[in-house]
PDB file of N, CA and C and ligand atoms in Angstrom:
ATOM      1  N   MET A  36      99.458  99.575  74.980  1.00 88.00           N
ATOM      2  CA  MET A  36      99.422  99.703  76.697  1.00 88.00           C
ATOM      3  C   MET A  36     100.268  98.709  76.751  1.00 88.00           C
ATOM      4  N   ILE A  37     100.716  99.130  77.687  1.00 91.00           N
ATOM      5  CA  ILE A  37     102.331  98.361  78.132  1.00 91.00           C
ATOM      6  C   ILE A  37     102.331  97.031  78.152  1.00 91.00           C
ATOM      7  N   LYS A  38     103.515  96.452  78.338  1.00 95.00           N
ATOM      8  CA  LYS A  38     103.944  95.181  78.452  1.00 95.00           C
ATOM      9  C   LYS A  38     104.868  95.143  79.499  1.00 95.00           C
ATOM     10  N   ILE A  39     104.666  93.859  79.562  1.00 96.00           N
ATOM     11  CA  ILE A  39     105.593  93.723  81.852  1.00 96.00           C
ATOM     12  C   ILE A  39     105.885  92.377  81.383  1.00 96.00           C
ATOM     13  N   ARG A  40     106.788  91.482  82.102  1.00 97.00           N
ATOM     14  CA  ARG A  40     106.962  89.809  82.112  1.00 97.00           C
ATOM     15  C   ARG A  40     107.131  89.282  83.529  1.00 97.00           C
ATOM     16  N   ILE A  41     107.141  88.278  83.110  1.00 98.00           N
ATOM     17  CA  ILE A  41     107.185  88.047  84.405  1.00 98.00           C
ATOM     18  C   ILE A  41     108.156  86.675  84.498  1.00 98.00           C
ATOM     19  N   LYS A  42     109.055  86.735  85.518  1.00 97.00           N
ATOM     20  CA  LYS A  42     110.212  85.404  84.985  1.00 97.00           C
ATOM     21  C   LYS A  42     110.633  84.675  86.901  1.00 97.00           C
ATOM     22  N   HIS A  43     111.194  83.842  86.676  1.00 98.00           N
ATOM     23  CA  HIS A  43     110.710  83.278  87.686  1.00 98.00           C
ATOM     24  C   HIS A  43     112.593  83.561  88.220  1.00 98.00           C
ATOM     25  N   CYS A  44     112.778  83.880  89.339  1.00 97.00           N
ATOM     26  CA  CYS A  44     114.544  84.073  89.319  1.00 97.00           C
ATOM     27  C   CYS A  44     114.408  83.611  91.217  1.00 97.00           C
ATOM     28  N   SER A  45     116.177  83.032  91.097  1.00 98.00           N
ATOM     29  CA  SER A  45     116.274  82.396  92.108  1.00 98.00           C
ATOM     30  C   SER A  45     116.492  83.139  93.952  1.00 98.00           C
ATOM     31  N   GLU A  46     116.802  84.289  93.374  1.00 98.00           N
ATOM     32  CA  GLU A  46     116.457  85.477  94.196  1.00 98.00           C
ATOM     33  C   GLU A  46     115.465  85.434  94.968  1.00 98.00           C
ATOM     34  N   ALA A  47     114.573  85.055  93.988  1.00 98.00           N
ATOM     35  CA  ALA A  47     112.610  85.894  94.922  1.00 98.00           C
ATOM     36  C   ALA A  47     112.404  84.536  95.886  1.00 98.00           C
ATOM     37  N   ASP A  48     113.008  83.433  95.769  1.00 98.00           N
ATOM     38  CA  ASP A  48     113.442  81.717  96.732  1.00 98.00           C
ATOM     39  C   ASP A  48     113.679  81.896  97.606  1.00 98.00           C
ATOM     40  N   GLU A  49     114.996  83.356  97.435  1.00 98.00           N
ATOM     41  CA  GLU A  49     115.747  82.964  98.792  1.00 98.00           C
ATOM     42  C   GLU A  49     114.798  83.746  99.706  1.00 98.00           C
ATOM     43  N   GLU A  50     114.303  84.910  98.981  1.00 98.00           N
ATOM     44  CA  GLU A  50     113.240  86.042  99.438  1.00 98.00           C
ATOM     45  C   GLU A  50     112.480  85.652 100.074  1.00 98.00           C
ATOM     46  N   HIS A  51     111.805  84.812  99.507  1.00 98.00           N
ATOM     47  CA  HIS A  51     110.300  83.758 100.093  1.00 98.00           C
ATOM     48  C   HIS A  51     110.775  82.643 101.350  1.00 98.00           C
ATOM     49  N   ALA A  52     112.043  82.107 101.260  1.00 98.00           N
ATOM     50  CA  ALA A  52     112.093  81.596 102.140  1.00 98.00           C
ATOM     51  C   ALA A  52     112.481  82.214 103.874  1.00 98.00           C
ATOM     52  N   ALA A  53     113.737  83.587 103.125  1.00 98.00           N
ATOM     53  CA  ALA A  53     113.967  83.783 104.596  1.00 98.00           C
ATOM     54  C   ALA A  53     112.712  85.046 105.196  1.00 98.00           C
ATOM     55  N   SER A  54     111.816  85.636 103.920  1.00 97.00           N
ATOM     56  CA  SER A  54     110.640  86.476 104.554  1.00 97.00           C
ATOM     57  C   SER A  54     109.357  85.264 103.972  1.00 97.00           C
ATOM     58  N   PHE A  55     108.312  84.986 104.706  1.00 96.00           N
ATOM     59  CA  PHE A  55     107.282  83.981 103.732  1.00 96.00           C
ATOM     60  C   PHE A  55     106.374  84.705 102.771  1.00 96.00           C
ATOM     61  N   ARG A  56     105.865  86.377 103.271  1.00 96.00           N
ATOM     62  CA  ARG A  56     104.869  86.720 102.991  1.00 96.00           C
ATOM     63  C   ARG A  56     105.578  87.465 101.509  1.00 96.00           C
ATOM     64  N   GLN A  57     106.957  87.498 100.901  1.00 98.00           N
ATOM     65  CA  GLN A  57     107.009  87.785 100.085  1.00 98.00           C
ATOM     66  C   GLN A  57     107.415  87.623  99.039  1.00 98.00           C
ATOM     67  N   TYR A  58     106.869  87.088  97.950  1.00 98.00           N
ATOM     68  CA  TYR A  58     107.194  86.229  96.584  1.00 98.00           C
ATOM     69  C   TYR A  58     107.843  86.941  95.198  1.00 98.00           C
ATOM     70  N   ALA A  59     107.781  87.577  95.091  1.00 98.00           N
ATOM     71  CA  ALA A  59     107.827  88.564  93.682  1.00 98.00           C
ATOM     72  C   ALA A  59     108.917  90.266  94.399  1.00 98.00           C
ATOM     73  N   HIS A  60     109.846  90.856  93.404  1.00 98.00           N
ATOM     74  CA  HIS A  60     110.262  92.333  93.320  1.00 98.00           C
ATOM     75  C   HIS A  60     110.471  92.307  92.407  1.00 98.00           C
ATOM     76  N   THR A  61     110.342  93.328  91.552  1.00 97.00           N
ATOM     77  CA  THR A  61     110.936  94.114  91.284  1.00 97.00           C
ATOM     78  C   THR A  61     112.359  94.787  90.203  1.00 97.00           C
ATOM     79  N   PHE A  62     112.383  95.826  89.720  1.00 95.00           N
ATOM     80  CA  PHE A  62     113.952  97.106  89.314  1.00 95.00           C
ATOM     81  C   PHE A  62     115.078  96.053  89.232  1.00 95.00           C
ATOM     82  N   HIS A  63     114.852  94.512  89.358  1.00 97.00           N
ATOM     83  CA  HIS A  63     115.881  93.743  88.702  1.00 97.00           C
ATOM     84  C   HIS A  63     116.062  93.614  87.394  1.00 97.00           C
ATOM     85  N   TYR A  64     115.654  92.997  87.160  1.00 96.00           N
ATOM     86  CA  TYR A  64     115.189  93.840  85.273  1.00 96.00           C
ATOM     87  C   TYR A  64     114.192  94.759  84.656  1.00 96.00           C
ATOM     88  N   PRO A  65     114.363  95.820  83.882  1.00 93.00           N
ATOM     89  CA  PRO A  65     113.333  96.820  83.406  1.00 93.00           C
ATOM     90  C   PRO A  65     112.629  95.847  82.737  1.00 93.00           C
ATOM     91  N   ASN A  66     110.922  96.809  83.129  1.00 93.00           N
ATOM     92  CA  ASN A  66     110.468  96.361  83.265  1.00 93.00           C
ATOM     93  C   ASN A  66     109.411  94.247  83.222  1.00 93.00           C
ATOM     94  N   ILE A  67     110.614  93.466  84.241  1.00 97.00           N
ATOM     95  CA  ILE A  67     110.220  92.613  84.879  1.00 97.00           C
ATOM     96  C   ILE A  67     109.457  92.020  86.251  1.00 97.00           C
ATOM     97  N   ILE A  68     109.101  91.180  86.256  1.00 98.00           N
ATOM     98  CA  ILE A  68     108.680  90.926  87.543  1.00 98.00           C
ATOM     99  C   ILE A  68     108.893  89.768  88.021  1.00 98.00           C
ATOM    100  N   CYS A  69     110.053  89.642  88.961  1.00 98.00           N
ATOM    101  CA  CYS A  69     110.617  88.413  89.650  1.00 98.00           C
ATOM    102  C   CYS A  69     109.831  87.607  90.289  1.00 98.00           C
ATOM    103  N   VAL A  70     109.002  86.543  90.425  1.00 98.00           N
ATOM    104  CA  VAL A  70     108.750  85.640  91.376  1.00 98.00           C
ATOM    105  C   VAL A  70     109.492  84.413  91.964  1.00 98.00           C
ATOM    106  N   ALA A  71     108.675  84.296  92.960  1.00 98.00           N
ATOM    107  CA  ALA A  71     109.609  82.580  93.791  1.00 98.00           C
ATOM    108  C   ALA A  71     108.905  81.615  92.716  1.00 98.00           C
ATOM    109  N   LYS A  72     109.336  80.726  93.507  1.00 98.00           N
ATOM    110  CA  LYS A  72     108.158  79.178  92.624  1.00 98.00           C
ATOM    111  C   LYS A  72     106.749  79.485  93.300  1.00 98.00           C
ATOM    112  N   ALA A  73     107.162  79.793  94.433  1.00 98.00           N
ATOM    113  CA  ALA A  73     106.024  79.450  95.469  1.00 98.00           C
ATOM    114  C   ALA A  73     105.097  80.384  95.135  1.00 98.00           C
ATOM    115  N   PHE A  74     105.129  81.274  93.984  1.00 98.00           N
ATOM    116  CA  PHE A  74     104.338  81.860  93.664  1.00 98.00           C
ATOM    117  C   PHE A  74     103.217  82.046  93.164  1.00 98.00           C
ATOM    118  N   TRP A  75     103.289  80.104  91.900  1.00 98.00           N
ATOM    119  CA  TRP A  75     102.462  80.142  91.275  1.00 98.00           C
ATOM    120  C   TRP A  75     101.227  79.510  91.857  1.00 98.00           C
ATOM    121  N   LYS A  76     101.480  79.043  92.821  1.00 98.00           N
ATOM    122  CA  LYS A  76     100.705  78.370  94.201  1.00 98.00           C
ATOM    123  C   LYS A  76      99.496  78.813  94.778  1.00 98.00           C
ATOM    124  N   LEU A  77      99.788  80.950  94.413  1.00 98.00           N
ATOM    125  CA  LEU A  77      98.371  81.359  94.921  1.00 98.00           C
ATOM    126  C   LEU A  77      97.811  81.338  94.402  1.00 98.00           C
ATOM    127  N   PRO A  78      96.173  81.150  95.569  1.00 98.00           N
ATOM    128  CA  PRO A  78      95.250  81.601  94.463  1.00 98.00           C
ATOM    129  C   PRO A  78      94.999  82.343  93.502  1.00 98.00           C
ATOM    130  N   GLU A  79      94.505  82.728  92.984  1.00 98.00           N
ATOM    131  CA  GLU A  79      94.542  83.991  91.313  1.00 98.00           C
ATOM    132  C   GLU A  79      94.479  85.696  91.893  1.00 98.00           C
ATOM    133  N   GLY A  80      93.095  86.030  93.166  1.00 98.00           N
ATOM    134  CA  GLY A  80      93.184  86.834  94.125  1.00 98.00           C
ATOM    135  C   GLY A  80      94.619  87.955  94.403  1.00 98.00           C
ATOM    136  N   TYR A  81      95.573  86.468  95.082  1.00 98.00           N
ATOM    137  CA  TYR A  81      96.423  87.048  95.403  1.00 98.00           C
ATOM    138  C   TYR A  81      97.653  87.226  95.042  1.00 98.00           C
ATOM    139  N   LEU A  82      97.926  86.418  93.632  1.00 98.00           N
ATOM    140  CA  LEU A  82      98.862  86.464  92.805  1.00 98.00           C
ATOM    141  C   LEU A  82      98.627  86.861  91.752  1.00 98.00           C
ATOM    142  N   MET A  83      97.409  87.968  91.522  1.00 98.00           N
ATOM    143  CA  MET A  83      97.036  88.789  90.596  1.00 98.00           C
ATOM    144  C   MET A  83      97.210  90.518  91.369  1.00 98.00           C
ATOM    145  N   GLY A  84      96.762  89.660  92.858  1.00 98.00           N
ATOM    146  CA  GLY A  84      96.621  91.501  93.692  1.00 98.00           C
ATOM    147  C   GLY A  84      99.141  91.600  93.761  1.00 98.00           C
ATOM    148  N   ILE A  85      99.371  90.457  94.271  1.00 98.00           N
ATOM    149  CA  ILE A  85     100.578  91.015  93.932  1.00 98.00           C
ATOM    150  C   ILE A  85     101.121  92.328  92.624  1.00 98.00           C
ATOM    151  N   LEU A  86     101.065  91.045  91.975  1.00 98.00           N
ATOM    152  CA  LEU A  86     100.793  91.642  90.363  1.00 98.00           C
ATOM    153  C   LEU A  86     101.200  93.049  89.918  1.00 98.00           C
ATOM    154  N   ALA A  87      99.989  93.105  90.668  1.00 98.00           N
ATOM    155  CA  ALA A  87      98.988  94.253  90.169  1.00 98.00           C
ATOM    156  C   ALA A  87     100.079  94.979  91.325  1.00 98.00           C
ATOM    157  N   HIS A  88     100.753  95.327  92.108  1.00 98.00           N
ATOM    158  CA  HIS A  88     101.347  95.627  93.442  1.00 98.00           C
ATOM    159  C   HIS A  88     102.371  96.274  92.766  1.00 98.00           C
ATOM    160  N   GLU A  89     103.659  94.714  92.515  1.00 98.00           N
ATOM    161  CA  GLU A  89     104.620  95.480  91.746  1.00 98.00           C
ATOM    162  C   GLU A  89     104.410  96.602  90.046  1.00 98.00           C
ATOM    163  N   ILE A  90     103.307  95.858  89.284  1.00 98.00           N
ATOM    164  CA  ILE A  90     103.528  97.212  88.534  1.00 98.00           C
ATOM    165  C   ILE A  90     103.292  98.434  88.789  1.00 98.00           C
ATOM    166  N   GLY A  91     102.089  98.725  89.614  1.00 98.00           N
ATOM    167  CA  GLY A  91     102.331 100.079  90.673  1.00 98.00           C
ATOM    168  C   GLY A  91     104.038 100.454  90.182  1.00 98.00           C
ATOM    169  N   HIS A  92     104.294  99.569  91.190  1.00 97.00           N
ATOM    170  CA  HIS A  92     105.811 100.337  91.535  1.00 97.00           C
ATOM    171  C   HIS A  92     107.069 100.497  90.102  1.00 97.00           C
ATOM    172  N   ILE A  93     106.808  99.380  88.839  1.00 97.00           N
ATOM    173  CA  ILE A  93     107.499 100.066  88.167  1.00 97.00           C
ATOM    174  C   ILE A  93     106.391 101.206  87.509  1.00 97.00           C
ATOM    175  N   LEU A  94     105.511 100.889  87.210  1.00 96.00           N
ATOM    176  CA  LEU A  94     104.777 102.054  86.744  1.00 96.00           C
ATOM    177  C   LEU A  94     104.653 103.546  87.794  1.00 96.00           C
ATOM    178  N   SER A  95     104.896 103.332  89.377  1.00 97.00           N
ATOM    179  CA  SER A  95     105.782 104.982  89.964  1.00 97.00           C
ATOM    180  C   SER A  95     107.287 104.596  90.124  1.00 97.00           C
ATOM    181  N   ASP A  96     107.494 103.881  88.863  1.00 95.00           N
ATOM    182  CA  ASP A  96     109.270 104.564  88.925  1.00 95.00           C
ATOM    183  C   ASP A  96     109.728 104.737  90.123  1.00 95.00           C
ATOM    184  N   GLY A  97     108.846 103.274  91.458  1.00 91.00           N
ATOM    185  CA  GLY A  97     109.524 103.599  92.905  1.00 91.00           C
ATOM    186  C   GLY A  97     109.449 104.577  93.603  1.00 91.00           C
ATOM    187  N   LYS A  98     109.073 105.830  93.170  1.00 94.00           N
ATOM    188  CA  LYS A  98     108.899 106.493  94.003  1.00 94.00           C
ATOM    189  C   LYS A  98     106.995 106.725  94.852  1.00 94.00           C
ATOM    190  N   GLY A  99     107.220 106.933  95.867  1.00 95.00           N
ATOM    191  CA  GLY A  99     106.512 107.122  96.958  1.00 95.00           C
ATOM    192  C   GLY A  99     106.334 105.207  97.909  1.00 95.00           C
ATOM    193  N   GLY A 100     107.272 104.396  97.615  1.00 96.00           N
ATOM    194  CA  GLY A 100     107.467 103.182  97.981  1.00 96.00           C
ATOM    195  C   GLY A 100     106.150 102.736  97.869  1.00 96.00           C
ATOM    196  N   GLU A 101     106.089 101.790  98.786  1.00 96.00           N
ATOM    197  CA  GLU A 101     104.428 101.601  99.070  1.00 96.00           C
ATOM    198  C   GLU A 101     103.436 101.955  98.673  1.00 96.00           C
ATOM    199  N   GLU A 102     102.704 102.736  99.211  1.00 97.00           N
ATOM    200  CA  GLU A 102     101.817 103.770  98.928  1.00 97.00           C
ATOM    201  C   GLU A 102     101.691 103.754  97.894  1.00 97.00           C
ATOM    202  N   GLY A 103     102.893 104.312  97.334  1.00 98.00           N
ATOM    203  CA  GLY A 103     102.983 105.116  96.261  1.00 98.00           C
ATOM    204  C   GLY A 103     102.961 104.061  95.651  1.00 98.00           C
ATOM    205  N   ALA A 104     103.087 103.012  95.507  1.00 98.00           N
ATOM    206  CA  ALA A 104     102.492 101.784  93.715  1.00 98.00           C
ATOM    207  C   ALA A 104     101.610 101.758  94.053  1.00 98.00           C
ATOM    208  N   ASN A 105     100.652 101.081  94.715  1.00 98.00           N
ATOM    209  CA  ASN A 105      99.052 101.453  95.357  1.00 98.00           C
ATOM    210  C   ASN A 105      98.371 102.527  94.615  1.00 98.00           C
ATOM    211  N   ARG A 106      98.464 103.755  95.069  1.00 98.00           N
ATOM    212  CA  ARG A 106      98.158 104.196  94.960  1.00 98.00           C
ATOM    213  C   ARG A 106      98.209 104.534  93.284  1.00 98.00           C
ATOM    214  N   GLU A 107      99.001 104.629  92.034  1.00 98.00           N
ATOM    215  CA  GLU A 107      98.734 104.772  90.723  1.00 98.00           C
ATOM    216  C   GLU A 107      97.951 104.048  90.099  1.00 98.00           C
ATOM    217  N   MET A 108      98.167 102.528  90.762  1.00 98.00           N
ATOM    218  CA  MET A 108      97.453 101.330  90.305  1.00 98.00           C
ATOM    219  C   MET A 108      95.760 101.946  90.647  1.00 98.00           C
ATOM    220  N   TYR A 109      95.430 102.514  91.478  1.00 98.00           N
ATOM    221  CA  TYR A 109      94.858 103.458  91.308  1.00 98.00           C
ATOM    222  C   TYR A 109      94.292 104.592  91.127  1.00 98.00           C
ATOM    223  N   LYS A 110      94.995 105.023  90.498  1.00 98.00           N
ATOM    224  CA  LYS A 110      94.762 106.403  89.661  1.00 98.00           C
ATOM    225  C   LYS A 110      94.913 105.801  88.535  1.00 98.00           C
ATOM    226  N   ARG A 111      95.642 105.096  87.775  1.00 97.00           N
ATOM    227  CA  ARG A 111      95.828 104.737  86.768  1.00 97.00           C
ATOM    228  C   ARG A 111      94.398 104.298  85.512  1.00 97.00           C
ATOM    229  N   TYR A 112      93.853 102.401  86.551  1.00 98.00           N
ATOM    230  CA  TYR A 112      93.041 101.952  86.399  1.00 98.00           C
ATOM    231  C   TYR A 112      91.758 101.710  87.126  1.00 98.00           C
ATOM    232  N   GLY A 113      92.081 102.688  87.866  1.00 98.00           N
ATOM    233  CA  GLY A 113      90.692 101.921  89.928  1.00 98.00           C
ATOM    234  C   GLY A 113      91.295 101.371  90.265  1.00 98.00           C
ATOM    235  N   ILE A 114      92.298 100.248  89.946  1.00 98.00           N
ATOM    236  CA  ILE A 114      92.615  99.219  90.580  1.00 98.00           C
ATOM    237  C   ILE A 114      93.025  98.969  92.301  1.00 98.00           C
ATOM    238  N   HIS A 115      92.029  98.095  93.494  1.00 98.00           N
ATOM    239  CA  HIS A 115      91.938  98.815  94.813  1.00 98.00           C
ATOM    240  C   HIS A 115      92.618  97.528  95.512  1.00 98.00           C
ATOM    241  N   ILE A 116      93.638  97.603  95.794  1.00 98.00           N
ATOM    242  CA  ILE A 116      94.600  96.425  96.340  1.00 98.00           C
ATOM    243  C   ILE A 116      94.113  96.367  97.329  1.00 98.00           C
ATOM    244  N   GLN A 117      94.577  95.386  98.019  1.00 98.00           N
ATOM    245  CA  GLN A 117      93.795  95.347  99.945  1.00 98.00           C
ATOM    246  C   GLN A 117      94.993  94.180  99.996  1.00 98.00           C
ATOM    247  N   TYR A 118      94.903  94.510 101.902  1.00 98.00           N
ATOM    248  CA  TYR A 118      95.657  93.272 102.094  1.00 98.00           C
ATOM    249  C   TYR A 118      94.783  92.596 103.283  1.00 98.00           C
ATOM    250  N   VAL A 119      95.253  91.343 103.035  1.00 98.00           N
ATOM    251  CA  VAL A 119      93.960  90.313 103.394  1.00 98.00           C
ATOM    252  C   VAL A 119      95.540  89.358 104.214  1.00 98.00           C
ATOM    253  N   ASP A 120      94.806  88.532 105.520  1.00 98.00           N
ATOM    254  CA  ASP A 120      95.512  87.675 106.579  1.00 98.00           C
ATOM    255  C   ASP A 120      95.272  86.358 106.104  1.00 98.00           C
ATOM    256  N   SER A 121      96.450  84.955 105.271  1.00 97.00           N
ATOM    257  CA  SER A 121      95.686  84.192 105.013  1.00 97.00           C
ATOM    258  C   SER A 121      97.236  83.223 105.160  1.00 97.00           C
ATOM    259  N   GLU A 122      96.951  81.785 105.043  1.00 97.00           N
ATOM    260  CA  GLU A 122      98.054  81.212 104.313  1.00 97.00           C
ATOM    261  C   GLU A 122      99.070  81.065 103.889  1.00 97.00           C
ATOM    262  N   TYR A 123      98.465  82.073 102.866  1.00 97.00           N
ATOM    263  CA  TYR A 123     100.210  82.379 101.905  1.00 97.00           C
ATOM    264  C   TYR A 123     100.548  83.337 103.078  1.00 97.00           C
ATOM    265  N   GLY A 124      99.928  84.161 103.804  1.00 96.00           N
ATOM    266  CA  GLY A 124     101.783  84.811 104.219  1.00 96.00           C
ATOM    267  C   GLY A 124     100.176  86.244 104.740  1.00 96.00           C
ATOM    268  N   ARG A 125     100.469  87.401 105.639  1.00 96.00           N
ATOM    269  CA  ARG A 125      99.937  87.959 107.058  1.00 96.00           C
ATOM    270  C   ARG A 125      99.687  88.692 105.636  1.00 96.00           C
ATOM    271  N   ASN A 126      99.170  89.785 105.805  1.00 96.00           N
ATOM    272  CA  ASN A 126      98.806  91.241 104.731  1.00 96.00           C
ATOM    273  C   ASN A 126      99.296  91.206 103.165  1.00 96.00           C
ATOM    274  N   LEU A 127      98.725  89.866 102.757  1.00 98.00           N
ATOM    275  CA  LEU A 127      99.150  89.592 101.826  1.00 98.00           C
ATOM    276  C   LEU A 127      98.778  90.666 100.860  1.00 98.00           C
ATOM    277  N   GLU A 128      98.685  91.206  99.469  1.00 98.00           N
ATOM    278  CA  GLU A 128      97.942  92.082  98.786  1.00 98.00           C
ATOM    279  C   GLU A 128      97.201  90.955  98.076  1.00 98.00           C
ATOM    280  N   TYR A 129      95.566  91.471  97.629  1.00 98.00           N
ATOM    281  CA  TYR A 129      94.571  90.580  97.221  1.00 98.00           C
ATOM    282  C   TYR A 129      93.968  92.070  96.131  1.00 98.00           C
ATOM    283  N   ILE A 130      93.549  91.224  95.158  1.00 98.00           N
ATOM    284  CA  ILE A 130      92.547  92.593  94.900  1.00 98.00           C
ATOM    285  C   ILE A 130      91.246  91.495  93.455  1.00 98.00           C
ATOM    286  N   SER A 131      90.023  91.504  93.332  1.00 98.00           N
ATOM    287  CA  SER A 131      88.310  90.826  93.325  1.00 98.00           C
ATOM    288  C   SER A 131      89.087  90.944  91.780  1.00 98.00           C
ATOM    289  N   LYS A 132      87.722  90.163  91.894  1.00 98.00           N
ATOM    290  CA  LYS A 132      87.572  89.530  90.175  1.00 98.00           C
ATOM    291  C   LYS A 132      87.406  90.632  89.580  1.00 98.00           C
ATOM    292  N   GLU A 133      86.948  91.792  89.889  1.00 98.00           N
ATOM    293  CA  GLU A 133      86.651  92.738  87.948  1.00 98.00           C
ATOM    294  C   GLU A 133      87.806  93.493  88.423  1.00 98.00           C
ATOM    295  N   ASP A 134      88.603  93.362  89.143  1.00 98.00           N
ATOM    296  CA  ASP A 134      90.542  94.740  89.158  1.00 98.00           C
ATOM    297  C   ASP A 134      91.347  92.672  88.567  1.00 98.00           C
ATOM    298  N   ILE A 135      91.154  92.096  88.290  1.00 98.00           N
ATOM    299  CA  ILE A 135      91.398  90.773  87.991  1.00 98.00           C
ATOM    300  C   ILE A 135      91.369  91.549  86.494  1.00 98.00           C
ATOM    301  N   ARG A 136      90.081  91.131  86.011  1.00 98.00           N
ATOM    302  CA  ARG A 136      89.084  91.749  84.782  1.00 98.00           C
ATOM    303  C   ARG A 136      90.341  92.704  83.999  1.00 98.00           C
ATOM    304  N   THR A 137      90.041  94.034  85.091  1.00 98.00           N
ATOM    305  CA  THR A 137      90.857  94.807  84.251  1.00 98.00           C
ATOM    306  C   THR A 137      92.317  94.701  83.664  1.00 98.00           C
ATOM    307  N   ILE A 138      93.291  93.949  84.981  1.00 97.00           N
ATOM    308  CA  ILE A 138      94.753  94.665  84.530  1.00 97.00           C
ATOM    309  C   ILE A 138      94.167  92.998  83.180  1.00 97.00           C
ATOM    310  N   PHE A 139      94.335  92.385  83.148  1.00 96.00           N
ATOM    311  CA  PHE A 139      94.342  92.156  81.830  1.00 96.00           C
ATOM    312  C   PHE A 139      93.414  92.865  80.799  1.00 96.00           C
ATOM    313  N   ASN A 140      92.652  93.198  80.280  1.00 97.00           N
ATOM    314  CA  ASN A 140      92.400  94.450  79.650  1.00 97.00           C
ATOM    315  C   ASN A 140      93.020  95.221  79.490  1.00 97.00           C
ATOM    316  N   ARG A 141      93.755  95.878  80.458  1.00 96.00           N
ATOM    317  CA  ARG A 141      94.517  97.366  80.213  1.00 96.00           C
ATOM    318  C   ARG A 141      95.916  96.664  79.662  1.00 96.00           C
ATOM    319  N   ILE A 142      96.896  96.030  80.757  1.00 97.00           N
ATOM    320  CA  ILE A 142      97.894  95.779  80.692  1.00 97.00           C
ATOM    321  C   ILE A 142      98.640  93.760  79.951  1.00 97.00           C
ATOM    322  N   ASN A 143      99.050  94.611  79.368  1.00 96.00           N
ATOM    323  CA  ASN A 143     100.302  92.626  78.435  1.00 96.00           C
ATOM    324  C   ASN A 143     100.621  91.875  79.308  1.00 96.00           C
ATOM    325  N   ILE A 144     100.526  91.140  79.976  1.00 96.00           N
ATOM    326  CA  ILE A 144     101.882  90.433  81.007  1.00 96.00           C
ATOM    327  C   ILE A 144     102.153  89.496  80.088  1.00 96.00           C
ATOM    328  N   ILE A 145     103.244  89.505  79.796  1.00 96.00           N
ATOM    329  CA  ILE A 145     103.901  87.982  79.233  1.00 96.00           C
ATOM    330  C   ILE A 145     103.883  87.024  80.650  1.00 96.00           C
ATOM    331  N   PHE A 146     103.346  85.870  81.061  1.00 90.00           N
ATOM    332  CA  PHE A 146     103.844  84.977  81.633  1.00 90.00           C
ATOM    333  C   PHE A 146     104.883  83.667  81.668  1.00 90.00           C
TER     334      PHE A 146
HETATM  335 ZN1   ZN B 247     114.912  89.220  90.644  1.00 87.25          ZN
HETATM  336 ZN1   ZN B 248     106.021  96.136  97.438  1.00 87.25          ZN
END
């Protein structure tokens, strides 16, 4: 099972301040997803949707960009990353409760 760590990063806070729908980034440290403080206030579907997308970037080694990240998660785990407009941002990643369960069953996320 792959292991992914989540870490607060002040650069992620700056990115979120500059661009509201930006809550996380990856490739700053190996196998770590950096998140802004605001990330922790997101409802579960968005929070896990963003994580799923960032994990997709790690698993696809950054190849294929945004689409490549989502494709990788579908190919490996059958996870379908959706894009939803809400008060938390336009076009934000979102996954279903079933896909959230799949993530917890298949990926070791260390919060
Ligand atoms: Zn960072
Ligand atoms: Zn991305």
